[in-house]
Amino acid sequence: MSEPGSPLVRVLAVVGTGLIGGSFAAALRRVGQVGRVLGVGRNPVSLQRARELGLIDEVAGLDQAAAEADLIFLATPVGAMAPMLRELAPRLRPDTLVTDAGSTKADVAALARDILDERCAQFIPGHPIAGSEMTGPEAADPMLYHGRKVVLTPFEDTPGLLLHRLIRIWEACGARLSLMTPEAHDRALAAVSHVPHFLASAYMAGVVRAEDADTRLSLAGTGFRDFTRIAAGSAEVWRDIFLSNRAAVLRELDDFDQALRLLRATLEGDPDPAALEALLEQAALARRFWGGRSQMQ
Amino acid sequence: MSEPGSPLVRVLAVVGTGLIGGSFAAALRRVGQVGRVLGVGRNPVSLQRARELGLIDEVAGLDQAAAEADLIFLATPVGAMAPMLRELAPRLRPDTLVTDAGSTKADVAALARDILDERCAQFIPGHPIAGSEMTGPEAADPMLYHGRKVVLTPFEDTPGLLLHRLIRIWEACGARLSLMTPEAHDRALAAVSHVPHFLASAYMAGVVRAEDADTRLSLAGTGFRDFTRIAAGSAEVWRDIFLSNRAAVLRELDDFDQALRLLRATLEGDPDPAALEALLEQAALARRFWGGRSQMQ
């Protein structure tokens, strides 16, 4: 789409040069679609490491990023976004595109509207559905977004040209794009990501409270391993996710509660083996269908 | 332990020559601790395949197994065990050892007591904590039990010599042995295996009931993949497991319910971020500790 010598992004500023930001820079670099990469962040060691690894070309402040970058990619926790947007707002060039990678979108959209005001048209909230248990610049991988979904939640007044530009940039990273409202995004993510994490954590916290927890855990096998893997994630990161997507998470937890009651009813009192099997079969078929269709198996 | 030329098991009869039974025969064969292997089963195609794969030497009936085998390994679903024990009971030689691989033990122990009567001292219920999503003789693997836990739940009148023999046999397969009462086994397995499966199935059945299930599932990532993987398991097999371990499963589901309420309370009404993080941290540390200690990571 772009002519030789003219990459999709001439100057990219990555705020937060860990797994998410570092992989974004590396992905664009891999396909020759970025000129220079500025790295912005609070952690000098991490920035230095990102530079050594060739993820960024130079360390910069937010003011330099605002002055020079065509694209500013905010890859920081959602909680750190407000002060950053406040610092960016008065310095933003009118042709600079800003996007983020936060895992909730209604709160980010509200922040952007609030802080950037009429300039929020330059900001397109986004969420790449990709991650790893690893963190930091060392974990950055130019193929992290390859084949993965990226959700964008543009504002009503986002110019089509800007949106189109961001779509092309993500496509250059190998991602598949979805457009949604922030609310639909948050409900969907609550259902397929936040609630599983919540349940795995509740389950794990419960298991260790048993008197013979040690014996029990010594008998845990591969099913337990897979079911609980997400519960090992950062408590701080997930606390923020649950708090920022609280309403949707609570609503989806209610739905889970209903599904659990339904399944449990087939086992309680006078058990109903046929109904139990039918529900288990419904779940098994749905999971196998998803596994067959998904690239993640 | 045994002299050259005298394997731990001279004649092994494997009832059910799929993943579990086939792997047991293959494991003993690999270390030269079995002479001849008889394969017993209802499915002629599966038996034929087990023979072609060299898992068994010949196809036999239960009567021949009772007459010739030193060790009879019952690797059939728990539901199929009663008729089998009834057929074996009158034919069993006094020096034959019988064991099983069923995933619940109180029901198997009760069956054995009931059907084998005073001969139940020859039967040592067992449960190798190993498995795979694959089934059938093709999935048999001589290393399946290597490093895995095997629980034995001997009767009070099980002779020490017999128990010792079975322990040596399992150790020859590379397994690590635990001795427990059937009740403690069933509670522990309910906690670390059956309840995770129950929750993953309930969750999955709930997700597909949402109106926009398709959109949601298209955003599901690696966390979802791991959390739901067990829900793809055989509905028939798991129906039987839940029914045969019903009381323990319901009790452990109550414990989970309590743990879930506790975690949910930190998010509801006036959220308590510190308490939320503390519970998430407890779960994360427990999972990381288990992962570090376990061979399954």
XYZ file of C-alpha atoms in Angstrom:
594
model
C 0.000 0.000 0.000
C 2.858 2.419 0.773
C 5.624 3.274 -1.683
C 9.121 1.949 -1.158
C 11.048 4.259 1.116
C 7.861 5.516 2.722
C 6.872 3.268 5.616
C 3.345 3.304 7.074
C 4.771 4.934 10.208
C 7.682 7.326 9.856
C 8.148 7.987 13.560
C 6.573 5.636 16.104
C 6.503 6.432 19.812
C 5.947 3.425 22.046
C 4.939 4.295 25.601
C 5.775 1.227 27.675
C 8.392 -0.912 25.931
C 7.530 -4.296 27.416
C 5.935 -7.313 25.761
C 3.028 -5.444 24.122
C 4.789 -2.250 23.054
C 8.056 -3.947 22.174
C 6.308 -6.548 20.030
C 4.373 -3.830 18.184
C 7.593 -2.001 17.300
C 9.319 -5.270 16.374
C 6.405 -6.348 14.173
C 6.417 -3.085 12.197
C 10.183 -3.187 11.940
C 10.043 -6.769 10.643
C 7.924 -5.738 7.665
C 9.834 -2.506 7.068
C 6.855 -0.304 7.928
C 8.448 1.926 10.545
C 11.183 4.546 10.215
C 12.310 5.556 13.685
C 11.074 4.249 17.045
C 11.036 6.406 20.180
C 10.732 4.598 23.500
C 8.934 6.324 26.379
C 8.574 4.909 29.865
C 9.056 5.189 33.608
C 11.553 2.371 33.951
C 15.067 3.347 32.737
C 16.359 -0.242 32.953
C 13.552 -1.526 30.759
C 14.063 1.318 28.262
C 17.799 0.634 28.128
C 17.121 -3.063 27.553
C 14.620 -2.264 24.788
C 17.280 -0.182 23.091
C 19.921 -2.894 23.402
C 17.483 -5.363 21.883
C 16.904 -2.999 18.961
C 13.200 -2.582 19.741
C 13.566 1.210 19.976
C 16.059 3.628 18.418
C 16.126 6.170 21.207
C 14.732 6.950 24.617
C 12.411 9.950 24.625
C 10.019 11.908 26.834
C 6.307 12.336 26.172
C 6.913 15.896 24.906
C 9.371 14.713 22.244
C 6.985 11.893 21.320
C 4.158 14.411 20.911
C 6.348 16.660 18.790
C 7.822 14.023 16.484
C 5.657 10.902 16.286
C 3.067 10.099 13.593
C 1.761 7.314 15.782
C 1.797 7.111 19.581
C 1.148 3.613 20.911
C 0.176 3.576 24.599
C 1.136 0.174 25.996
C 0.858 0.958 29.695
C -1.632 -0.339 32.268
C -5.036 1.352 31.952
C -4.494 2.912 35.375
C -1.458 4.861 34.119
C -3.262 6.279 31.106
C -4.948 9.364 32.587
C -1.790 11.308 33.561
C -0.251 10.357 30.236
C -3.163 11.671 28.195
C -3.178 14.855 30.294
C 0.475 15.408 29.487
C -0.034 14.633 25.808
C -3.221 16.665 25.270
C -1.772 20.187 24.953
C 1.232 19.022 22.901
C -0.443 16.761 20.340
C 0.097 17.656 16.675
C -3.186 17.646 14.727
C -1.992 14.890 12.389
C -0.728 12.530 15.096
C -2.618 9.298 15.602
C -2.827 7.875 19.131
C -3.939 4.385 20.065
C -3.628 2.079 23.052
C -3.550 -1.609 23.929
C -5.547 -1.599 27.165
C -7.685 -4.637 27.920
C -10.810 -2.616 28.753
C -12.226 -0.002 26.420
C -15.222 1.855 27.911
C -13.029 3.418 30.599
C -10.293 4.345 28.111
C -12.853 5.862 25.733
C -14.349 7.915 28.580
C -10.886 9.109 29.654
C -9.993 10.108 26.118
C -13.237 12.039 25.627
C -12.747 13.720 28.950
C -9.089 14.671 28.636
C -8.540 15.081 24.879
C -11.911 16.740 24.324
C -12.401 17.512 20.612
C -8.993 15.995 19.894
C -10.282 12.596 20.936
C -10.983 12.013 17.238
C -7.229 11.511 16.932
C -7.346 8.747 19.514
C -8.594 5.289 18.501
C -8.824 2.927 21.472
C -7.634 -0.581 20.647
C -7.072 -3.959 22.212
C -4.816 -6.604 20.691
C -6.009 -9.990 22.012
C -2.561 -11.381 22.472
C -0.323 -11.886 25.402
C 1.861 -14.297 27.158
C 2.821 -15.177 30.693
C 6.125 -13.461 29.957
C 6.676 -9.766 30.417
C 9.328 -7.172 29.683
C 11.249 -6.203 26.544
C 12.984 -9.608 26.422
C 9.590 -11.200 25.736
C 8.917 -8.939 22.737
C 8.208 -10.965 19.613
C 7.657 -9.579 16.090
C 5.169 -12.419 15.475
C 3.117 -11.890 18.661
C 0.207 -10.328 16.759
C 0.354 -12.612 13.774
C -3.069 -14.146 13.183
C -4.414 -12.548 16.374
C -7.540 -10.427 16.722
C -7.215 -6.704 17.376
C -10.370 -4.852 18.403
C -10.653 -1.135 17.616
C -13.399 0.976 19.200
C -13.361 4.247 17.196
C -15.419 7.285 18.246
C -18.328 8.394 16.088
C -16.311 11.376 14.905
C -13.121 9.432 14.157
C -12.211 10.339 10.551
C -12.396 7.320 8.241
C -8.939 8.153 6.925
C -7.347 7.821 10.383
C -9.178 4.586 11.116
C -8.113 3.219 7.766
C -4.501 4.114 8.514
C -4.543 2.283 11.843
C -6.168 -0.766 10.277
C -3.404 -0.926 7.663
C -0.762 -0.625 10.371
C -2.200 -3.489 12.415
C -2.670 -5.580 9.286
C 1.021 -5.069 8.542
C 1.665 -6.715 11.943
C -0.356 -9.718 10.756
C -3.422 -8.969 12.910
C -7.087 -9.486 12.005
C -9.211 -6.452 12.832
C -12.639 -6.166 14.487
C -14.590 -2.955 15.029
C -16.917 -2.786 18.031
C -18.388 -0.340 20.511
C -16.391 -0.096 23.757
C -19.353 -1.582 25.645
C -19.692 -4.651 23.412
C -15.942 -5.162 23.663
C -15.987 -5.011 27.450
C -18.904 -7.430 27.774
C -17.300 -9.898 25.370
C -13.946 -9.702 27.127
C -15.607 -10.077 30.516
C -17.209 -13.264 29.218
C -14.253 -14.926 27.507
C -11.289 -13.567 29.449
C -12.041 -11.833 32.743
C -14.582 -14.304 34.126
C -12.383 -17.356 33.390
C -9.581 -15.621 35.256
C -11.895 -14.730 38.122
C -13.160 -18.309 38.405
C -9.700 -19.858 38.164
C -8.462 -17.505 40.906
C -11.450 -18.166 43.185
C -11.007 -21.907 42.650
C -7.275 -21.787 43.360
C -7.731 -19.621 46.478
C -10.333 -22.153 47.667
C -8.160 -25.220 47.046
C -5.310 -23.986 49.223
C -7.688 -23.358 52.129
C -8.457 -27.085 52.505
C -6.860 -28.776 55.496
C -5.238 -31.450 53.356
C -4.390 -29.013 50.543
C -0.927 -30.513 50.155
C -2.175 -34.054 49.565
C -4.799 -32.776 47.185
C -2.367 -30.701 45.187
C 0.005 -33.648 44.921
C -2.748 -35.518 43.032
C -3.474 -32.680 40.617
C -2.885 -33.554 36.983
C -2.951 -32.002 33.555
C -6.611 -30.935 33.758
C -5.882 -28.941 36.913
C -2.752 -27.540 35.313
C -4.592 -26.122 32.308
C -7.678 -24.976 34.227
C -5.644 -22.984 36.756
C -2.804 -21.702 34.565
C -4.257 -18.197 34.233
C -4.574 -17.862 38.016
C -0.775 -17.485 38.167
C -1.016 -14.104 36.414
C -0.071 -10.802 38.042
C -2.477 -9.966 40.887
C -1.924 -6.249 40.336
C -2.693 -6.327 36.620
C -5.827 -8.411 37.118
C -7.050 -6.343 40.058
C -7.018 -3.356 37.693
C -8.768 -5.265 34.929
C -11.543 -6.472 37.255
C -12.005 -3.004 38.725
C -12.053 -1.233 35.386
C -14.500 -3.731 33.873
C -16.435 -4.291 37.073
C -20.023 -3.968 35.833
C -19.546 -6.322 32.881
C -17.620 -8.837 34.992
C -20.353 -8.947 37.648
C -23.032 -9.381 34.987
C -21.146 -12.248 33.328
C -20.528 -13.837 36.744
C -24.305 -13.862 37.229
C -24.674 -15.688 33.925
C -22.046 -18.212 34.980
C -23.852 -18.693 38.277
C -27.007 -19.591 36.394
C -25.164 -22.043 34.134
C -23.532 -23.653 37.175
C -26.866 -24.015 38.963
C -28.364 -25.639 35.879
C -25.572 -28.205 35.656
C -25.546 -28.776 39.394
C -29.294 -29.415 39.448
C -28.735 -32.517 37.301
C -26.499 -33.989 40.012
C -28.389 -32.943 43.143
C -31.231 -34.713 44.906
C -32.481 -37.270 42.424
C -29.743 -37.093 39.741
C -30.735 -36.832 36.081
C -27.965 -38.639 34.143
C -29.451 -37.839 30.717
C -29.716 -34.100 31.439
C -26.204 -34.135 32.946
C -24.783 -35.811 29.858
C -26.695 -33.467 27.526
C -25.209 -30.372 29.182
C -21.721 -31.870 29.248
C -22.115 -32.773 25.585
C -23.237 -29.234 24.735
C -20.138 -27.852 26.444
C -17.848 -30.426 24.810
C -19.209 -29.754 21.326
C -18.931 -25.986 21.782
C -15.335 -26.311 22.961
C -14.374 -28.689 20.164
C -16.022 -26.401 17.596
C -14.153 -23.387 18.958
C -10.912 -25.374 18.997
C -11.390 -26.447 15.398
C -12.137 -22.931 14.211
C -9.613 -21.067 16.314
C -5.941 -20.814 15.501
C -5.211 -21.387 19.150
C -6.711 -24.888 19.225
C 14.428 -56.806 42.372
C 13.504 -59.815 40.209
C 16.027 -62.254 38.774
C 16.840 -62.198 35.078
C 14.407 -64.407 33.191
C 11.744 -63.925 35.842
C 9.740 -60.790 35.166
C 7.577 -59.177 37.864
C 4.505 -60.323 35.942
C 4.634 -63.600 34.061
C 1.181 -63.377 32.547
C -0.643 -60.044 32.493
C -4.294 -59.759 31.502
C -5.358 -56.294 30.453
C -9.113 -55.774 30.378
C -9.684 -52.800 28.082
C -6.725 -52.287 25.759
C -7.046 -48.544 25.140
C -4.846 -45.714 26.368
C -4.736 -46.764 30.034
C -4.509 -50.533 29.651
C -2.317 -50.420 26.554
C 0.133 -48.022 28.190
C 0.361 -50.241 31.284
C 1.263 -53.275 29.164
C 3.685 -51.218 27.063
C 5.367 -49.773 30.170
C 5.985 -53.221 31.679
C 7.148 -54.544 28.346
C 9.579 -51.639 27.939
C 11.386 -52.562 31.162
C 11.225 -56.320 30.498
C 8.936 -56.977 33.464
C 6.142 -58.852 31.723
C 6.147 -62.295 30.050
C 2.925 -62.690 28.098
C 0.075 -60.200 27.735
C -3.544 -61.270 27.265
C -5.958 -58.675 25.938
C -9.603 -58.832 27.026
C -12.330 -56.518 25.783
C -15.691 -55.996 24.150
C -14.406 -54.269 21.036
C -12.809 -56.733 18.548
C -11.408 -53.928 16.349
C -9.649 -52.342 19.298
C -8.276 -55.727 20.428
C -7.021 -56.487 16.933
C -5.350 -53.084 16.756
C -3.728 -53.609 20.184
C -2.321 -56.895 18.887
C -0.984 -55.334 15.686
C 0.684 -52.632 17.772
C 2.341 -55.306 19.909
C 0.590 -54.140 23.092
C -0.891 -57.604 23.686
C 0.233 -61.083 22.602
C -3.181 -62.659 22.260
C -6.873 -61.951 22.561
C -8.504 -63.808 25.444
C -11.757 -64.108 27.375
C -12.190 -63.348 31.057
C -12.182 -67.059 31.887
C -8.780 -67.591 30.254
C -7.501 -64.457 31.993
C -8.698 -65.798 35.362
C -7.081 -69.149 34.698
C -3.696 -67.924 33.453
C -2.913 -64.418 34.649
C -0.816 -63.448 37.682
C -2.109 -59.906 37.380
C -5.445 -58.749 35.998
C -5.537 -55.045 35.194
C -9.087 -53.680 34.821
C -8.898 -50.626 32.582
C -12.575 -50.253 31.774
C -15.028 -47.527 32.798
C -16.161 -47.899 36.420
C -19.694 -48.578 35.162
C -18.521 -51.760 33.373
C -16.757 -53.166 36.414
C -19.595 -54.938 38.240
C -20.414 -57.555 35.552
C -16.707 -58.124 35.052
C -16.049 -58.798 38.738
C -19.088 -61.079 38.867
C -17.693 -63.113 35.985
C -14.216 -63.199 37.512
C -15.217 -64.029 41.105
C -15.836 -67.787 40.850
C -12.868 -68.363 38.507
C -10.151 -66.395 40.318
C -7.022 -68.356 41.316
C -6.047 -67.656 44.942
C -2.654 -66.234 43.935
C -3.954 -63.873 41.252
C -3.694 -60.155 41.915
C -6.413 -57.870 40.531
C -6.257 -54.115 40.291
C -8.053 -51.381 38.383
C -7.511 -47.877 37.038
C -10.895 -46.312 37.732
C -10.986 -42.644 38.601
C -13.206 -43.090 41.676
C -12.404 -45.541 44.445
C -15.124 -45.732 47.139
C -17.586 -47.215 44.644
C -15.010 -49.680 43.273
C -14.025 -50.751 46.791
C -17.695 -51.296 47.701
C -18.274 -53.325 44.526
C -15.219 -55.470 45.194
C -16.263 -56.152 48.787
C -19.759 -56.969 47.648
C -18.924 -59.216 44.711
C -15.565 -60.763 45.623
C -16.444 -61.163 49.284
C -13.474 -62.650 51.211
C -11.501 -62.742 47.960
C -11.503 -58.951 47.881
C -8.123 -59.128 49.642
C -6.788 -60.113 46.200
C -8.146 -56.933 44.700
C -6.285 -53.656 45.267
C -8.174 -50.673 43.835
C -5.872 -48.188 42.121
C -5.937 -44.941 40.191
C -3.082 -43.790 37.982
C -3.338 -39.980 37.721
C -2.429 -39.864 34.080
C -4.373 -39.452 30.932
C -4.580 -37.614 27.734
C -7.237 -36.268 25.417
C -6.388 -39.169 23.135
C -8.006 -42.560 23.472
C -7.638 -46.026 22.006
C -4.701 -48.413 21.596
C -2.962 -46.013 19.167
C -2.581 -43.549 22.043
C -0.834 -46.118 24.280
C 2.550 -44.877 25.455
C 5.097 -46.836 27.512
C 6.082 -43.558 29.225
C 2.523 -42.462 30.125
C 2.986 -43.296 33.815
C 6.537 -42.091 34.091
C 6.823 -39.660 37.007
C 3.051 -39.746 37.537
C 1.225 -40.441 40.799
C -0.627 -43.710 41.245
C -2.971 -43.961 44.234
C -3.666 -47.397 45.736
C -6.498 -47.884 48.229
C -5.873 -51.348 49.737
C -8.396 -53.056 52.033
C -7.541 -53.558 55.679
C -7.056 -57.265 55.064
C -4.932 -56.855 51.924
C -1.787 -58.947 52.566
C 1.338 -56.789 52.740
C 3.052 -59.105 50.271
C 0.437 -58.496 47.591
C 0.489 -54.751 48.134
C 4.262 -54.763 47.949
C 4.113 -56.667 44.668
C 1.754 -54.154 43.092
C 3.889 -51.250 44.280
C 6.953 -52.785 42.648
C 5.036 -53.322 39.420
C 3.879 -49.697 39.272
C 7.332 -48.465 40.204
C 8.707 -50.467 37.276
C 6.383 -48.329 35.089
C 8.058 -45.219 36.523
C 5.124 -44.227 38.751
C 5.243 -42.676 42.229
C 2.915 -44.410 44.675
C 0.508 -43.008 47.274
C -1.602 -45.024 49.689
C -4.937 -43.546 50.798
C -8.388 -44.536 51.924
C -10.936 -44.641 49.084
C -12.803 -41.744 50.736
C -9.766 -39.466 50.990
C -8.916 -40.284 47.375
C -12.409 -39.421 46.174
C -12.511 -36.106 48.051
C -9.072 -35.112 46.776
C -9.938 -36.038 43.195
C -13.254 -34.216 43.448
C -11.313 -31.123 44.489
C -8.470 -31.154 41.962
C -9.997 -32.934 38.987
C -13.771 -33.349 38.984
C -14.738 -29.854 40.162
C -12.453 -28.122 37.614
C -14.090 -30.193 34.901
C -17.548 -29.399 36.253
C -16.812 -25.659 36.341
C -15.216 -25.586 32.898
C -18.235 -27.412 31.464
C -20.753 -25.151 33.194
C -18.830 -22.104 32.001
C -18.626 -23.360 28.417
C -22.323 -24.315 28.329
C -23.094 -20.808 29.600
C -20.914 -19.002 27.058
C -22.662 -20.560 24.065
C -26.063 -19.512 25.389
C -25.227 -15.801 24.979
C -26.930 -14.052 22.054
C -23.632 -12.843 20.634
C -21.785 -16.061 21.467
C -20.077 -16.066 18.078
C -18.562 -12.596 18.465
C -17.495 -13.424 21.992
C -15.863 -16.690 21.034
C -14.007 -14.981 18.204
C -12.278 -12.816 20.843
C -11.303 -15.724 23.072
C -7.569 -16.121 23.548
C -5.050 -18.388 25.193
C -6.504 -17.965 28.702
C -9.884 -19.174 27.483
C -8.212 -21.984 25.581
C -6.452 -23.365 28.661
C -9.331 -22.777 31.067
C -11.856 -24.627 28.886
C -9.687 -27.379 27.412
C -10.977 -30.077 29.775
C -14.585 -29.262 28.847
C -13.952 -30.928 25.466
C -13.655 -34.328 27.194
C -16.085 -37.200 26.647
C -19.524 -36.327 28.065
C -20.236 -40.001 28.716
C -17.041 -40.635 30.666
C -17.489 -37.504 32.776
C -21.183 -38.139 33.419
C -20.124 -41.455 34.981
C -17.347 -39.834 37.013
C -19.674 -37.141 38.397
C -22.369 -39.695 39.236
C -19.989 -42.135 40.898
C -18.306 -39.412 42.947
C -21.459 -37.380 43.453
C -21.304 -36.701 47.204
C -17.675 -35.531 47.172
C -18.213 -33.422 44.042
C -21.215 -31.646 45.570
C -19.298 -30.980 48.781
C -16.326 -29.529 46.892
C -18.681 -27.446 44.742
C -20.009 -25.932 47.983
C -16.452 -25.028 48.964
C -15.879 -23.441 45.564
C -19.101 -21.490 45.918
C -17.827 -20.040 49.176
C -14.469 -19.113 47.660
C -16.235 -17.462 44.715
C -18.519 -15.459 47.015
C -15.507 -14.273 48.989
C -13.715 -13.056 45.876
C -16.873 -11.560 44.416
C -17.570 -9.622 47.607
C -14.379 -7.624 47.029
C -15.761 -6.399 43.691
C -19.404 -5.821 44.579
C -21.040 -2.737 46.079
C -18.155 -0.665 47.384
C -15.167 -2.509 45.885
C -12.203 -3.347 48.107
C -9.139 -3.238 45.800
C -6.705 -4.316 48.531
C -8.756 -7.384 49.495
C -9.268 -8.225 45.810
C -5.546 -8.053 45.145
C -4.729 -10.060 48.291
C -7.003 -12.934 47.200
C -5.673 -12.841 43.635
C -2.143 -12.855 45.011
C -2.928 -15.837 47.248
C -4.231 -17.740 44.226
C -1.279 -16.702 42.047
C 1.302 -17.727 44.644
C -0.406 -21.078 45.233
C -0.512 -21.781 41.499
C 3.115 -20.739 40.971
C 4.206 -22.850 43.940
C 2.342 -25.871 42.573
C 3.793 -25.261 39.119
C 7.316 -25.094 40.500
C 6.908 -28.275 42.510
C 4.960 -30.289 40.014
C 6.483 -32.050 37.051
C 3.577 -30.841 34.970
C 4.450 -27.166 35.361
